[in-house]
PDB file of C-alpha atoms and ligand atoms in Angstrom:
ATOM      1  CA  MET F  95     -28.429-333.825-104.477  1.00 45.00           C
ATOM      2  CA  ASP F  96     -30.042-337.093-102.983  1.00 47.00           C
ATOM      3  CA  HIS F  97     -33.339-335.431-101.641  1.00 45.00           C
ATOM      4  CA  SER F  98     -34.938-339.219-100.713  1.00 44.00           C
ATOM      5  CA  ALA F  99     -34.459-339.953 -97.239  1.00 44.00           C
ATOM      6  CA  ALA F 100     -32.708-343.377 -96.167  1.00 47.00           C
ATOM      7  CA  GLY F 101     -36.699-344.883 -95.369  1.00 46.00           C
ATOM      8  CA  GLY F 102     -37.314-344.122 -98.876  1.00 46.00           C
ATOM      9  CA  ALA F 103     -39.930-341.765 -98.286  1.00 55.00           C
ATOM     10  CA  LEU F 104     -39.585-338.114 -99.886  1.00 66.00           C
ATOM     11  CA  MET F 105     -38.617-335.709 -97.395  1.00 81.00           C
ATOM     12  CA  ALA F 106     -39.146-331.832 -96.919  1.00 94.00           C
ATOM     13  CA  LEU F 107     -36.322-329.833 -98.534  1.00 97.00           C
ATOM     14  CA  LEU F 108     -36.864-327.709 -95.724  1.00 98.00           C
ATOM     15  CA  GLU F 109     -37.714-327.940 -91.915  1.00 98.00           C
ATOM     16  CA  THR F 110     -37.778-326.125 -88.742  1.00 98.00           C
ATOM     17  CA  ARG F 111     -38.040-328.207 -85.461  1.00 98.00           C
ATOM     18  CA  GLY F 112     -39.289-326.571 -82.348  1.00 98.00           C
ATOM     19  CA  LEU F 113     -38.389-323.629 -83.775  1.00 98.00           C
ATOM     20  CA  VAL F 114     -38.046-320.954 -80.668  1.00 98.00           C
ATOM     21  CA  LYS F 115     -36.478-317.308 -80.926  1.00 98.00           C
ATOM     22  CA  ARG F 116     -37.192-314.881 -78.024  1.00 98.00           C
ATOM     23  CA  PHE F 117     -36.315-311.430 -77.731  1.00 97.00           C
ATOM     24  CA  ASN F 118     -35.563-310.832 -73.837  1.00 94.00           C
ATOM     25  CA  GLY F 119     -39.531-311.173 -72.406  1.00 90.00           C
ATOM     26  CA  LEU F 120     -40.851-311.526 -76.159  1.00 97.00           C
ATOM     27  CA  THR F 121     -41.387-315.091 -77.579  1.00 98.00           C
ATOM     28  CA  ALA F 122     -41.381-313.712 -81.485  1.00 98.00           C
ATOM     29  CA  THR F 123     -40.871-317.209 -82.803  1.00 98.00           C
ATOM     30  CA  ASP F 124     -42.955-319.871 -80.675  1.00 98.00           C
ATOM     31  CA  ASP F 125     -42.391-323.508 -81.165  1.00 98.00           C
ATOM     32  CA  VAL F 126     -42.717-323.592 -85.187  1.00 98.00           C
ATOM     33  CA  ASP F 127     -42.601-326.802 -86.760  1.00 98.00           C
ATOM     34  CA  ILE F 128     -42.998-326.399 -90.552  1.00 97.00           C
ATOM     35  CA  ALA F 129     -41.637-328.409 -93.616  1.00 97.00           C
ATOM     36  CA  ILE F 130     -41.443-327.011 -97.194  1.00 97.00           C
ATOM     37  CA  GLU F 131     -41.632-329.620-100.122  1.00 95.00           C
ATOM     38  CA  GLU F 132     -39.406-329.079-102.952  1.00 94.00           C
ATOM     39  CA  GLY F 133     -41.228-327.132-105.691  1.00 91.00           C
ATOM     40  CA  GLU F 134     -44.099-325.608-103.461  1.00 93.00           C
ATOM     41  CA  ARG F 135     -44.819-322.225-103.630  1.00 93.00           C
ATOM     42  CA  VAL F 136     -45.865-321.256 -99.631  1.00 96.00           C
ATOM     43  CA  SER F 137     -47.207-318.207 -98.444  1.00 96.00           C
ATOM     44  CA  VAL F 138     -46.340-317.021 -94.677  1.00 96.00           C
ATOM     45  CA  ILE F 139     -49.639-314.651 -93.796  1.00 94.00           C
ATOM     46  CA  GLY F 140     -50.577-313.484 -90.235  1.00 92.00           C
ATOM     47  CA  PRO F 141     -50.681-309.796 -88.697  1.00 90.00           C
ATOM     48  CA  ASN F 142     -47.856-307.591 -88.201  1.00 90.00           C
ATOM     49  CA  GLY F 143     -45.839-308.777 -85.295  1.00 94.00           C
ATOM     50  CA  ALA F 144     -46.581-312.393 -85.771  1.00 95.00           C
ATOM     51  CA  GLY F 145     -43.250-313.590 -86.496  1.00 97.00           C
ATOM     52  CA  LYS F 146     -43.180-313.698 -90.168  1.00 96.00           C
ATOM     53  CA  THR F 147     -39.570-311.573 -90.740  1.00 95.00           C
ATOM     54  CA  THR F 148     -37.851-313.528 -87.980  1.00 97.00           C
ATOM     55  CA  LEU F 149     -39.236-317.176 -89.129  1.00 97.00           C
ATOM     56  CA  ILE F 150     -37.421-316.102 -92.523  1.00 96.00           C
ATOM     57  CA  ASN F 151     -34.508-314.576 -90.588  1.00 95.00           C
ATOM     58  CA  LEU F 152     -34.026-317.832 -88.831  1.00 97.00           C
ATOM     59  CA  ILE F 153     -33.829-319.765 -91.736  1.00 97.00           C
ATOM     60  CA  THR F 154     -31.188-317.851 -93.473  1.00 94.00           C
ATOM     61  CA  ARG F 155     -29.376-318.008 -90.400  1.00 94.00           C
ATOM     62  CA  MET F 156     -29.231-313.931 -89.896  1.00 92.00           C
ATOM     63  CA  LEU F 157     -30.733-314.689 -86.296  1.00 96.00           C
ATOM     64  CA  GLU F 158     -29.419-317.311 -84.049  1.00 96.00           C
ATOM     65  CA  PRO F 159     -32.639-319.202 -82.455  1.00 97.00           C
ATOM     66  CA  THR F 160     -32.875-319.817 -79.108  1.00 98.00           C
ATOM     67  CA  GLU F 161     -34.316-323.374 -79.400  1.00 98.00           C
ATOM     68  CA  GLY F 162     -34.642-325.882 -82.001  1.00 98.00           C
ATOM     69  CA  ASP F 163     -33.314-326.978 -85.247  1.00 98.00           C
ATOM     70  CA  ILE F 164     -33.432-325.891 -89.122  1.00 98.00           C
ATOM     71  CA  VAL F 165     -32.901-328.959 -91.509  1.00 97.00           C
ATOM     72  CA  PHE F 166     -32.107-328.438 -95.247  1.00 97.00           C
ATOM     73  CA  GLN F 167     -31.763-331.058 -98.123  1.00 95.00           C
ATOM     74  CA  GLY F 168     -31.944-333.302 -94.631  1.00 95.00           C
ATOM     75  CA  GLU F 169     -28.973-331.529 -93.040  1.00 96.00           C
ATOM     76  CA  SER F 170     -29.073-329.454 -89.705  1.00 97.00           C
ATOM     77  CA  ILE F 171     -27.857-325.834 -91.025  1.00 97.00           C
ATOM     78  CA  THR F 172     -28.632-324.257 -87.670  1.00 97.00           C
ATOM     79  CA  ASP F 173     -24.667-323.884 -86.845  1.00 95.00           C
ATOM     80  CA  ARG F 174     -24.416-322.614 -90.464  1.00 95.00           C
ATOM     81  CA  ALA F 175     -22.972-319.412 -91.280  1.00 92.00           C
ATOM     82  CA  PRO F 176     -25.358-317.437 -93.441  1.00 89.00           C
ATOM     83  CA  TYR F 177     -23.009-317.297 -97.001  1.00 85.00           C
ATOM     84  CA  GLU F 178     -23.014-320.902 -96.018  1.00 89.00           C
ATOM     85  CA  VAL F 179     -26.434-321.237 -95.946  1.00 91.00           C
ATOM     86  CA  VAL F 180     -26.615-319.059 -99.464  1.00 86.00           C
ATOM     87  CA  GLN F 181     -23.778-321.734-100.765  1.00 85.00           C
ATOM     88  CA  GLN F 182     -25.964-324.067-100.183  1.00 90.00           C
ATOM     89  CA  GLY F 183     -28.923-323.012-101.991  1.00 90.00           C
ATOM     90  CA  ILE F 184     -31.217-320.771 -99.909  1.00 92.00           C
ATOM     91  CA  SER F 185     -31.890-317.297-100.802  1.00 88.00           C
ATOM     92  CA  LYS F 186     -33.595-314.721 -99.822  1.00 85.00           C
ATOM     93  CA  SER F 187     -34.471-311.427-101.541  1.00 80.00           C
ATOM     94  CA  PHE F 188     -33.482-308.722 -99.421  1.00 64.00           C
ATOM     95  CA  GLN F 189     -34.614-305.056 -99.343  1.00 54.00           C
ATOM     96  CA  THR F 190     -33.330-302.297-101.658  1.00 55.00           C
ATOM     97  CA  ALA F 191     -29.717-302.610 -99.310  1.00 62.00           C
ATOM     98  CA  SER F 192     -28.556-305.270-101.020  1.00 77.00           C
ATOM     99  CA  ILE F 193     -28.233-303.547-104.345  1.00 89.00           C
ATOM    100  CA  PHE F 194     -25.232-301.448-105.325  1.00 92.00           C
ATOM    101  CA  PRO F 195     -26.411-298.738-106.625  1.00 93.00           C
ATOM    102  CA  GLU F 196     -23.526-297.092-108.534  1.00 94.00           C
ATOM    103  CA  LEU F 197     -22.594-300.578-110.604  1.00 94.00           C
ATOM    104  CA  THR F 198     -24.822-301.301-113.712  1.00 96.00           C
ATOM    105  CA  VAL F 199     -27.448-303.905-113.136  1.00 96.00           C
ATOM    106  CA  GLU F 200     -25.316-306.404-114.964  1.00 95.00           C
ATOM    107  CA  GLU F 201     -22.597-305.982-112.458  1.00 92.00           C
ATOM    108  CA  ASN F 202     -25.287-306.345-109.218  1.00 92.00           C
ATOM    109  CA  ALA F 203     -26.292-309.423-110.669  1.00 91.00           C
ATOM    110  CA  GLU F 204     -22.608-311.047-111.357  1.00 89.00           C
ATOM    111  CA  ILE F 205     -21.685-310.145-107.720  1.00 86.00           C
ATOM    112  CA  ALA F 206     -24.463-312.308-106.526  1.00 85.00           C
ATOM    113  CA  ALA F 207     -24.052-314.746-108.646  1.00 84.00           C
ATOM    114  CA  LEU F 208     -20.329-315.107-107.015  1.00 81.00           C
ATOM    115  CA  GLY F 209     -21.883-315.300-103.718  1.00 71.00           C
ATOM    116  CA  ALA F 210     -23.117-318.852-104.134  1.00 66.00           C
ATOM    117  CA  GLU F 211     -19.322-319.632-105.185  1.00 63.00           C
ATOM    118  CA  HIS F 212     -16.258-320.184-102.927  1.00 50.00           C
ATOM    119  CA  GLY F 213     -13.769-317.327-101.633  1.00 49.00           C
ATOM    120  CA  SER F 214     -10.917-318.238-103.866  1.00 43.00           C
ATOM    121  CA  PHE F 215     -12.923-318.330-106.924  1.00 50.00           C
ATOM    122  CA  ARG F 216     -14.406-314.829-105.758  1.00 50.00           C
ATOM    123  CA  LEU F 217     -10.944-313.682-105.424  1.00 50.00           C
ATOM    124  CA  ASN F 218      -9.407-315.199-108.903  1.00 53.00           C
ATOM    125  CA  PHE F 219     -12.737-313.726-110.500  1.00 52.00           C
ATOM    126  CA  PHE F 220     -11.847-310.250-109.605  1.00 55.00           C
ATOM    127  CA  ARG F 221      -8.489-310.867-111.582  1.00 54.00           C
ATOM    128  CA  HIS F 222      -9.414-312.821-114.085  1.00 55.00           C
ATOM    129  CA  ARG F 223     -13.218-311.828-114.978  1.00 55.00           C
ATOM    130  CA  ASN F 224     -14.034-313.214-118.282  1.00 58.00           C
ATOM    131  CA  ARG F 225     -12.833-316.501-117.634  1.00 58.00           C
ATOM    132  CA  TYR F 226     -15.615-317.376-115.746  1.00 70.00           C
ATOM    133  CA  PRO F 227     -18.403-318.453-118.373  1.00 76.00           C
ATOM    134  CA  GLU F 228     -20.851-320.104-115.182  1.00 78.00           C
ATOM    135  CA  VAL F 229     -21.200-316.789-113.795  1.00 80.00           C
ATOM    136  CA  ASP F 230     -21.514-315.201-117.078  1.00 84.00           C
ATOM    137  CA  ASP F 231     -24.505-317.771-117.958  1.00 86.00           C
ATOM    138  CA  ALA F 232     -25.635-317.211-114.374  1.00 86.00           C
ATOM    139  CA  THR F 233     -26.082-313.525-114.831  1.00 90.00           C
ATOM    140  CA  ARG F 234     -27.741-313.746-118.138  1.00 91.00           C
ATOM    141  CA  ARG F 235     -30.507-316.484-117.021  1.00 88.00           C
ATOM    142  CA  THR F 236     -31.265-314.307-114.318  1.00 88.00           C
ATOM    143  CA  LEU F 237     -31.376-311.232-115.580  1.00 93.00           C
ATOM    144  CA  GLU F 238     -33.768-312.654-118.648  1.00 90.00           C
ATOM    145  CA  ALA F 239     -36.058-314.475-115.933  1.00 86.00           C
ATOM    146  CA  VAL F 240     -36.550-310.914-114.165  1.00 88.00           C
ATOM    147  CA  ASN F 241     -36.736-308.887-117.411  1.00 88.00           C
ATOM    148  CA  LEU F 242     -33.644-306.765-116.683  1.00 94.00           C
ATOM    149  CA  TRP F 243     -31.545-308.035-119.577  1.00 95.00           C
ATOM    150  CA  ASP F 244     -32.155-305.246-121.708  1.00 97.00           C
ATOM    151  CA  GLN F 245     -31.142-302.432-119.084  1.00 97.00           C
ATOM    152  CA  ARG F 246     -28.189-304.970-118.244  1.00 96.00           C
ATOM    153  CA  GLU F 247     -25.892-301.531-118.669  1.00 97.00           C
ATOM    154  CA  VAL F 248     -27.727-299.021-116.556  1.00 98.00           C
ATOM    155  CA  PRO F 249     -26.636-298.139-113.130  1.00 97.00           C
ATOM    156  CA  ALA F 250     -29.053-299.390-110.690  1.00 96.00           C
ATOM    157  CA  ALA F 251     -29.368-295.775-109.410  1.00 96.00           C
ATOM    158  CA  ASP F 252     -31.314-294.840-112.437  1.00 97.00           C
ATOM    159  CA  LEU F 253     -33.776-297.685-112.106  1.00 95.00           C
ATOM    160  CA  PRO F 254     -37.634-296.780-111.285  1.00 91.00           C
ATOM    161  CA  TYR F 255     -38.582-298.040-108.130  1.00 85.00           C
ATOM    162  CA  GLY F 256     -40.623-301.423-109.538  1.00 83.00           C
ATOM    163  CA  ASP F 257     -37.034-302.351-111.556  1.00 89.00           C
ATOM    164  CA  LYS F 258     -34.910-302.046-108.566  1.00 88.00           C
ATOM    165  CA  ARG F 259     -37.466-304.266-106.468  1.00 84.00           C
ATOM    166  CA  ARG F 260     -37.013-307.167-109.606  1.00 86.00           C
ATOM    167  CA  LEU F 261     -33.587-306.132-109.635  1.00 91.00           C
ATOM    168  CA  GLU F 262     -33.265-307.506-105.911  1.00 88.00           C
ATOM    169  CA  ILE F 263     -35.506-310.817-106.849  1.00 88.00           C
ATOM    170  CA  GLY F 264     -32.613-310.881-109.688  1.00 88.00           C
ATOM    171  CA  ILE F 265     -29.789-310.940-107.321  1.00 88.00           C
ATOM    172  CA  ALA F 266     -31.939-313.389-104.922  1.00 85.00           C
ATOM    173  CA  LEU F 267     -32.053-315.716-107.932  1.00 86.00           C
ATOM    174  CA  ALA F 268     -28.169-315.240-109.181  1.00 85.00           C
ATOM    175  CA  SER F 269     -27.105-317.382-106.827  1.00 80.00           C
ATOM    176  CA  GLU F 270     -29.525-320.402-108.494  1.00 82.00           C
ATOM    177  CA  PRO F 271     -30.665-321.172-105.034  1.00 88.00           C
ATOM    178  CA  ASP F 272     -33.165-324.443-104.714  1.00 92.00           C
ATOM    179  CA  LEU F 273     -34.965-322.422-102.233  1.00 94.00           C
ATOM    180  CA  LEU F 274     -36.260-318.454-102.487  1.00 92.00           C
ATOM    181  CA  LEU F 275     -37.514-316.867 -99.777  1.00 94.00           C
ATOM    182  CA  MET F 276     -39.333-313.402-100.319  1.00 92.00           C
ATOM    183  CA  ASP F 277     -40.648-310.711 -97.384  1.00 91.00           C
ATOM    184  CA  GLU F 278     -42.947-308.744 -98.758  1.00 90.00           C
ATOM    185  CA  PRO F 279     -41.601-308.111-102.631  1.00 86.00           C
ATOM    186  CA  THR F 280     -44.444-306.003-103.609  1.00 85.00           C
ATOM    187  CA  ALA F 281     -44.527-303.608-100.733  1.00 84.00           C
ATOM    188  CA  GLY F 282     -44.177-299.798-101.813  1.00 82.00           C
ATOM    189  CA  MET F 283     -45.420-300.592-105.204  1.00 82.00           C
ATOM    190  CA  SER F 284     -47.579-299.235-107.652  1.00 85.00           C
ATOM    191  CA  PRO F 285     -50.567-301.753-108.922  1.00 88.00           C
ATOM    192  CA  GLU F 286     -48.780-302.082-112.280  1.00 86.00           C
ATOM    193  CA  GLU F 287     -45.351-302.833-110.683  1.00 83.00           C
ATOM    194  CA  THR F 288     -47.295-305.041-108.561  1.00 86.00           C
ATOM    195  CA  ASN F 289     -48.623-307.128-111.070  1.00 87.00           C
ATOM    196  CA  ALA F 290     -45.511-307.407-113.065  1.00 84.00           C
ATOM    197  CA  THR F 291     -44.057-308.790-109.785  1.00 83.00           C
ATOM    198  CA  VAL F 292     -46.592-311.001-109.183  1.00 86.00           C
ATOM    199  CA  SER F 293     -46.253-312.713-113.127  1.00 85.00           C
ATOM    200  CA  LEU F 294     -42.473-312.704-112.028  1.00 82.00           C
ATOM    201  CA  ILE F 295     -43.200-314.825-109.186  1.00 82.00           C
ATOM    202  CA  GLU F 296     -45.565-317.107-110.982  1.00 81.00           C
ATOM    203  CA  ASN F 297     -42.607-317.580-113.745  1.00 78.00           C
ATOM    204  CA  VAL F 298     -39.422-317.900-111.679  1.00 77.00           C
ATOM    205  CA  LYS F 299     -40.736-320.917-110.317  1.00 72.00           C
ATOM    206  CA  GLU F 300     -41.968-322.665-113.906  1.00 74.00           C
ATOM    207  CA  GLU F 301     -38.319-321.408-115.071  1.00 73.00           C
ATOM    208  CA  LEU F 302     -35.911-321.591-112.768  1.00 74.00           C
ATOM    209  CA  GLY F 303     -37.382-325.017-110.781  1.00 77.00           C
ATOM    210  CA  LEU F 304     -37.588-323.002-107.349  1.00 87.00           C
ATOM    211  CA  THR F 305     -39.632-323.587-104.208  1.00 93.00           C
ATOM    212  CA  LEU F 306     -40.791-320.616-102.987  1.00 94.00           C
ATOM    213  CA  VAL F 307     -41.494-318.776 -99.444  1.00 95.00           C
ATOM    214  CA  LEU F 308     -43.334-315.885-100.097  1.00 94.00           C
ATOM    215  CA  ILE F 309     -44.608-313.224 -96.668  1.00 94.00           C
ATOM    216  CA  GLU F 310     -47.036-311.258 -98.059  1.00 91.00           C
ATOM    217  CA  HIS F 311     -49.983-308.925 -96.714  1.00 87.00           C
ATOM    218  CA  ASP F 312     -51.923-308.818-100.009  1.00 88.00           C
ATOM    219  CA  MET F 313     -54.238-311.474 -99.732  1.00 88.00           C
ATOM    220  CA  GLU F 314     -55.348-311.593-103.456  1.00 88.00           C
ATOM    221  CA  ILE F 315     -51.603-312.055-104.412  1.00 91.00           C
ATOM    222  CA  VAL F 316     -51.430-314.935-101.744  1.00 93.00           C
ATOM    223  CA  PHE F 317     -54.431-316.731-102.650  1.00 91.00           C
ATOM    224  CA  GLU F 318     -52.908-316.268-106.432  1.00 89.00           C
ATOM    225  CA  VAL F 319     -49.657-317.664-106.232  1.00 91.00           C
ATOM    226  CA  SER F 320     -49.833-320.446-103.309  1.00 94.00           C
ATOM    227  CA  ASP F 321     -50.034-323.852-103.147  1.00 94.00           C
ATOM    228  CA  ARG F 322     -50.280-323.691 -99.665  1.00 97.00           C
ATOM    229  CA  ILE F 323     -50.384-320.885 -96.725  1.00 97.00           C
ATOM    230  CA  ILE F 324     -49.138-320.990 -93.470  1.00 97.00           C
ATOM    231  CA  VAL F 325     -50.777-318.712 -91.044  1.00 95.00           C
ATOM    232  CA  LEU F 326     -48.497-317.346 -87.824  1.00 95.00           C
ATOM    233  CA  ASN F 327     -50.033-315.505 -84.999  1.00 93.00           C
ATOM    234  CA  ARG F 328     -48.180-314.337 -81.858  1.00 93.00           C
ATOM    235  CA  GLY F 329     -45.092-316.574 -83.190  1.00 97.00           C
ATOM    236  CA  ARG F 330     -47.263-319.826 -83.793  1.00 96.00           C
ATOM    237  CA  VAL F 331     -48.430-321.809 -86.539  1.00 96.00           C
ATOM    238  CA  ILE F 332     -52.485-321.532 -86.101  1.00 93.00           C
ATOM    239  CA  ALA F 333     -53.148-322.910 -89.463  1.00 94.00           C
ATOM    240  CA  GLU F 334     -51.993-324.468 -92.413  1.00 95.00           C
ATOM    241  CA  GLY F 335     -53.489-325.307 -95.739  1.00 96.00           C
ATOM    242  CA  THR F 336     -54.397-324.978 -99.648  1.00 96.00           C
ATOM    243  CA  PRO F 337     -55.784-321.230-100.098  1.00 94.00           C
ATOM    244  CA  GLU F 338     -59.168-322.751-100.018  1.00 93.00           C
ATOM    245  CA  GLU F 339     -58.778-324.296 -96.685  1.00 93.00           C
ATOM    246  CA  ILE F 340     -57.329-321.124 -95.009  1.00 93.00           C
ATOM    247  CA  GLN F 341     -60.023-318.952 -96.744  1.00 88.00           C
ATOM    248  CA  GLY F 342     -62.271-321.084 -94.763  1.00 86.00           C
ATOM    249  CA  ASP F 343     -60.821-321.531 -91.828  1.00 87.00           C
ATOM    250  CA  PRO F 344     -62.456-319.885 -88.600  1.00 86.00           C
ATOM    251  CA  ASP F 345     -59.612-319.723 -86.371  1.00 81.00           C
ATOM    252  CA  VAL F 346     -57.829-317.709 -88.998  1.00 82.00           C
ATOM    253  CA  GLN F 347     -61.020-315.220 -89.818  1.00 80.00           C
ATOM    254  CA  GLU F 348     -60.708-314.683 -86.043  1.00 78.00           C
ATOM    255  CA  ALA F 349     -56.962-314.074 -85.569  1.00 71.00           C
ATOM    256  CA  TYR F 350     -56.388-312.209 -88.640  1.00 66.00           C
ATOM    257  CA  LEU F 351     -58.701-311.558 -91.160  1.00 58.00           C
ATOM    258  CA  GLY F 352     -60.808-310.122 -88.267  1.00 60.00           C
ATOM    259  CA  GLY F 353     -64.150-311.068 -89.942  1.00 49.00           C
ATOM    260  CA  VAL F 354     -63.199-309.119 -93.431  1.00 50.00           C
ATOM    261  CA  GLU F 355     -64.862-311.011 -96.604  1.00 47.00           C
ATOM    262  CA  LEU F 356     -62.586-312.560 -98.621  1.00 45.00           C
TER     263      LEU F 356
HETATM  264  N1  ADP Z 749     -34.367-307.846 -83.091  1.00 93.78           N
HETATM  265  C1  ADP Z 749     -35.338-307.544 -82.403  1.00 93.78           C
HETATM  266  N2  ADP Z 749     -35.494-307.353 -81.388  1.00 93.78           N
HETATM  267  C2  ADP Z 749     -36.514-307.263 -80.203  1.00 93.78           C
HETATM  268  N3  ADP Z 749     -37.932-307.358 -80.700  1.00 93.78           N
HETATM  269  C3  ADP Z 749     -37.960-307.811 -82.213  1.00 93.78           C
HETATM  270  C4  ADP Z 749     -36.779-307.936 -82.715  1.00 93.78           C
HETATM  271  N4  ADP Z 749     -37.296-308.385 -84.127  1.00 93.78           N
HETATM  272  C5  ADP Z 749     -38.482-308.758 -83.966  1.00 93.78           C
HETATM  273  N5  ADP Z 749     -38.795-308.068 -82.757  1.00 93.78           N
HETATM  274  C6  ADP Z 749     -40.234-308.579 -82.302  1.00 93.78           C
HETATM  275  O1  ADP Z 749     -40.806-310.033 -82.870  1.00 93.78           O
HETATM  276  C7  ADP Z 749     -42.261-309.748 -83.122  1.00 93.78           C
HETATM  277  C8  ADP Z 749     -42.574-310.400 -84.194  1.00 93.78           C
HETATM  278  O2  ADP Z 749     -41.637-309.314 -85.006  1.00 93.78           O
HETATM  279  P1  ADP Z 749     -41.314-309.710 -86.920  1.00 93.78           P
HETATM  280  O3  ADP Z 749     -40.704-311.398 -87.159  1.00 93.78           O
HETATM  281  O4  ADP Z 749     -40.726-308.558 -87.358  1.00 93.78           O
HETATM  282  O5  ADP Z 749     -43.199-310.212 -87.182  1.00 93.78           O
HETATM  283  P2  ADP Z 749     -43.563-309.491 -88.503  1.00 93.78           P
HETATM  284  O6  ADP Z 749     -42.771-309.742 -89.770  1.00 93.78           O
HETATM  285  O7  ADP Z 749     -44.727-310.956 -88.839  1.00 93.78           O
HETATM  286  O8  ADP Z 749     -44.671-308.339 -88.854  1.00 93.78           O
HETATM  287  C9  ADP Z 749     -42.457-308.738 -82.857  1.00 93.78           C
HETATM  288  O9  ADP Z 749     -43.267-308.162 -81.726  1.00 93.78           O
HETATM  289  C10 ADP Z 749     -41.353-307.642 -82.711  1.00 93.78           C
HETATM  290  O10 ADP Z 749     -41.369-306.399 -82.370  1.00 93.78           O
HETATM  291 MG1   MG Z 750     -42.364-308.758 -91.568  1.00 93.78          MG
END
């Protein structure tokens, strides 16, 4: 895919333009313009109800925008279906709902790898499942990246909580996306599991050449892994910048951090 714009200027991998989402009387996403460059790790932060999850759900096309446009690799994806967006290279790490508990770790990753392929391919795969080395390769690369290759034969239901959450990340990676979206990947994890997940997030970008958009409430993690931070409040972008810039931004202190010492 050619990522350079017609004029020769580098264009963003993902852009939202005037994105609005209203739920009845409530504006959850209020005229949001963001641009994510290829290879960046960007965190989206903001208080509860700021519209972070809604923004991600608009990008993955799980929600219909009220107004505005979403552009990925230079093309509008606003009218695409969620599966088309996955095939185009956007993946989201879902909650545990995306895991099939009765299937093994490997089977879960295989199914996710197939999600990136076309329908006819999928049907044929289940008839002739040994004939698709590209799926085997993607499955293995993914499980190695999330450190679950040794547990590939284990039914997903038998994994400890932290490993399950890493399998979710693996499932999101198995379609070999260009852009990975993560919504609070460390929620509910023990400190050890959180540390393991943070190193995983830091490694996947290097190993798989990903662009990452991370929603995370733990500021320590945000400051550790982000190249850039976008701050949402009441559906609007109120600040954007490097971790250093955000840390010193008085609007952010006021709206979000409530004067908490960072
Ligand atoms: N499906 C929905 N129907 C109605 N209101 C919603 C829906 N989803 C989210 N909201 C509202 O939109 C606002 C933003 O929610 P959300 O995006 O989940 O915030 P965050 O992830 O930042 O906590 C909240 O006020 C929430 O109650
Ligand atoms: Mg949320």
